[in-house]
XYZ file of C-alpha atoms in Angstrom:
223
model
C -0.017 -0.079 -0.020
C 2.799 2.503 0.833
C 4.455 1.733 -2.500
C 1.138 2.107 -4.632
C 0.597 5.486 -2.453
C 4.200 6.724 -3.355
C 4.048 5.921 -7.198
C 0.480 5.800 -8.288
C -0.303 8.202 -11.089
C -4.039 7.884 -11.692
C -5.580 9.706 -8.988
C -4.867 13.553 -8.643
C -4.881 14.956 -5.043
C -8.668 16.496 -5.500
C -9.563 13.028 -6.989
C -8.312 11.246 -3.513
C -10.216 13.767 -1.446
C -13.285 13.156 -3.402
C -12.899 9.419 -3.373
C -12.323 9.512 0.570
C -15.761 11.623 1.017
C -17.560 9.517 -1.278
C -16.618 6.505 0.618
C -17.343 8.261 3.879
C -20.687 9.680 3.036
C -21.910 6.488 1.034
C -21.336 4.069 3.968
C -22.445 6.510 6.490
C -25.759 6.574 5.027
C -25.651 2.765 4.728
C -25.082 2.414 8.199
C -27.948 4.785 9.066
C -30.190 2.966 6.865
C -29.235 -0.544 7.164
C -27.007 -0.946 9.983
C -28.826 -2.230 13.161
C -25.558 -4.445 13.342
C -23.100 -2.585 11.905
C -22.069 -2.769 8.036
C -20.718 -5.765 7.982
C -23.731 -8.418 7.551
C -24.392 -6.271 4.384
C -20.810 -6.027 3.031
C -19.466 -9.392 4.293
C -18.732 -10.964 0.834
C -17.036 -7.707 -0.194
C -14.804 -6.989 2.831
C -11.622 -7.896 1.394
C -12.231 -5.449 -1.353
C -13.335 -2.837 0.664
C -10.388 -2.952 2.879
C -7.923 -2.535 0.097
C -9.781 0.486 -1.240
C -9.911 2.073 2.255
C -6.236 1.365 2.483
C -5.109 2.597 -0.961
C -7.343 5.631 -0.688
C -5.926 6.438 2.798
C -2.284 5.915 1.953
C -2.746 7.910 -1.539
C -4.368 10.975 0.700
C -1.254 10.942 2.857
C 1.374 11.033 0.378
C -0.772 13.644 -1.683
C -1.021 15.864 1.033
C 2.715 15.771 1.572
C 3.272 16.395 -2.293
C 0.741 19.281 -2.434
C 1.648 21.195 0.764
C 5.325 20.797 0.705
C 6.944 23.057 3.504
C 3.927 22.969 5.687
C 4.825 21.990 9.336
C 4.120 18.140 10.246
C 1.537 19.253 12.900
C -0.437 21.391 10.228
C -0.341 18.214 7.748
C -1.542 16.041 10.412
C -4.440 18.492 10.585
C -5.453 18.483 7.331
C -5.116 14.459 6.896
C -6.738 13.180 9.768
C -10.432 14.462 9.116
C -10.436 12.522 5.834
C -9.023 9.119 7.479
C -11.479 9.478 10.599
C -14.464 9.913 8.437
C -13.432 7.183 5.873
C -13.189 4.753 8.547
C -15.788 5.812 11.279
C -18.854 3.893 9.573
C -16.886 0.747 10.022
C -15.462 1.468 13.382
C -17.306 3.881 15.377
C -20.211 3.228 17.767
C -23.329 5.311 16.874
C -24.929 7.808 19.634
C -28.659 7.032 19.435
C -28.936 10.388 21.009
C -27.169 12.348 18.025
C -27.796 10.500 15.108
C -31.629 9.112 15.806
C -33.169 11.455 13.538
C -31.010 10.411 10.404
C -31.570 6.643 11.289
C -34.006 5.047 9.321
C -37.456 4.402 11.299
C -37.242 0.722 11.726
C -33.857 1.063 13.163
C -34.892 3.720 15.660
C -37.933 1.373 16.699
C -35.577 -1.855 17.146
C -32.980 0.029 18.990
C -35.206 2.265 21.071
C -33.867 1.012 24.296
C -30.290 1.469 23.371
C -28.032 4.651 24.031
C -25.868 3.473 21.172
C -25.648 1.156 17.992
C -22.207 -0.636 18.004
C -20.431 -1.091 14.621
C -20.202 -4.758 14.645
C -21.712 -7.975 16.491
C -19.438 -10.363 17.935
C -19.800 -12.770 14.876
C -18.397 -10.127 12.599
C -14.951 -9.708 14.577
C -12.809 -11.080 12.009
C -14.123 -8.416 9.439
C -14.004 -5.851 11.879
C -10.343 -6.567 12.682
C -9.360 -6.332 8.922
C -10.520 -2.776 8.892
C -8.826 -2.245 12.451
C -5.808 -3.343 10.732
C -5.674 -1.180 7.823
C -6.711 2.063 10.107
C -3.597 1.113 12.009
C -1.449 0.730 8.682
C -2.312 4.335 7.680
C -2.183 6.034 10.826
C 1.509 4.317 11.184
C 2.102 5.745 7.744
C 1.641 9.029 8.985
C 3.683 8.557 11.826
C 6.408 7.368 9.546
C 6.167 9.887 7.204
C 6.106 12.711 9.945
C 8.319 11.581 12.554
C 8.635 14.998 13.905
C 5.008 15.339 14.380
C 3.148 13.645 17.464
C -0.110 15.467 16.959
C -1.823 12.386 15.295
C -1.475 10.523 18.635
C -3.211 13.409 20.328
C -6.137 12.945 17.634
C -5.947 9.039 17.937
C -6.671 9.565 21.727
C -9.217 12.229 21.850
C -11.228 10.216 18.976
C -11.000 7.022 21.121
C -12.245 8.545 24.292
C -15.018 10.227 22.489
C -15.938 7.057 20.422
C -15.232 4.085 22.843
C -14.737 5.309 26.391
C -18.659 4.678 27.314
C -20.105 2.105 29.676
C -22.268 0.932 26.622
C -19.384 -0.163 24.248
C -18.976 -3.970 24.735
C -16.125 -5.991 25.348
C -16.021 -7.337 21.719
C -15.512 -3.957 20.398
C -13.178 -2.783 22.914
C -10.585 -5.893 22.880
C -9.458 -5.237 19.044
C -9.354 -1.526 19.463
C -7.248 -1.959 22.444
C -5.188 -4.879 21.052
C -4.317 -2.921 18.039
C -3.936 0.662 19.277
C -1.431 -0.158 22.314
C 0.840 -0.924 19.191
C 0.870 2.955 18.304
C 4.480 4.725 19.191
C 2.934 6.141 22.617
C 6.421 6.682 23.888
C 6.517 9.702 21.201
C 3.063 10.984 22.831
C 3.433 14.521 24.293
C -0.080 14.876 26.003
C -1.766 18.583 25.922
C -3.826 20.032 28.294
C -6.934 18.610 26.044
C -5.493 15.411 26.197
C -5.249 15.274 29.900
C -8.604 16.657 30.121
C -9.649 13.453 28.282
C -7.510 11.224 30.508
C -9.444 12.689 33.386
C -12.838 11.987 31.643
C -12.033 8.098 31.483
C -10.583 8.122 35.211
C -13.881 9.783 36.205
C -16.030 6.714 35.054
C -16.191 3.206 35.646
C -14.595 1.888 32.409
C -11.881 -1.020 33.487
C -11.086 -1.857 29.966
C -10.373 1.741 28.907
C -8.363 2.517 32.262
C -6.063 -0.441 31.270
C -5.455 1.033 27.801
C -4.849 4.661 29.706
C -2.328 2.883 32.159
C -0.416 1.509 29.135
C -0.338 4.907 27.522
C 0.689 6.409 30.792
C 3.548 4.150 31.204
C 4.690 4.675 27.885
C 4.620 8.365 28.024
């Protein structure tokens, strides 16, 4: 994927950004319309192709951003890259809040999920498919770290995104376990927590979230 991103000539910068937005918009809509159990039941037969497409687009955007914004500081580049990566993977990986997204969901999902505070992104039976998407997300983020070694802001984005999306009592172990297992491999020893990052840490500590506490402990020791 890294080689492809560095040498591909087919897609220009704007086309890569539009591809990312198209993937994000399409699968977000699919999830809101049909995704009571996430996207995986509907897309199961196509997951290998979708994973490659997500990986190619993510890696392509990273290289294209570097080439388009030469001379821009690493932190500023991360600021531009992260929203595209985050939004492209969100429909596959992020629990959806019923409170925030209920109006956009299909009425049948609203009725069946009426007693839930969140809709989880996958069921235990689809864990293997979800792991493939988590792995390619991890590869995209490590590619950012590899290409922008002087910038640690991507780890701040990951941490804040993790707390916002996963540090909730309604998020089950079959979601948290693969996320933690993969996310502990990020180079947290390079993480320089900002005041906002510390506030997010306190948000985790203030709740009864044993799994998230263990993950935070790993980060804390690394830092």
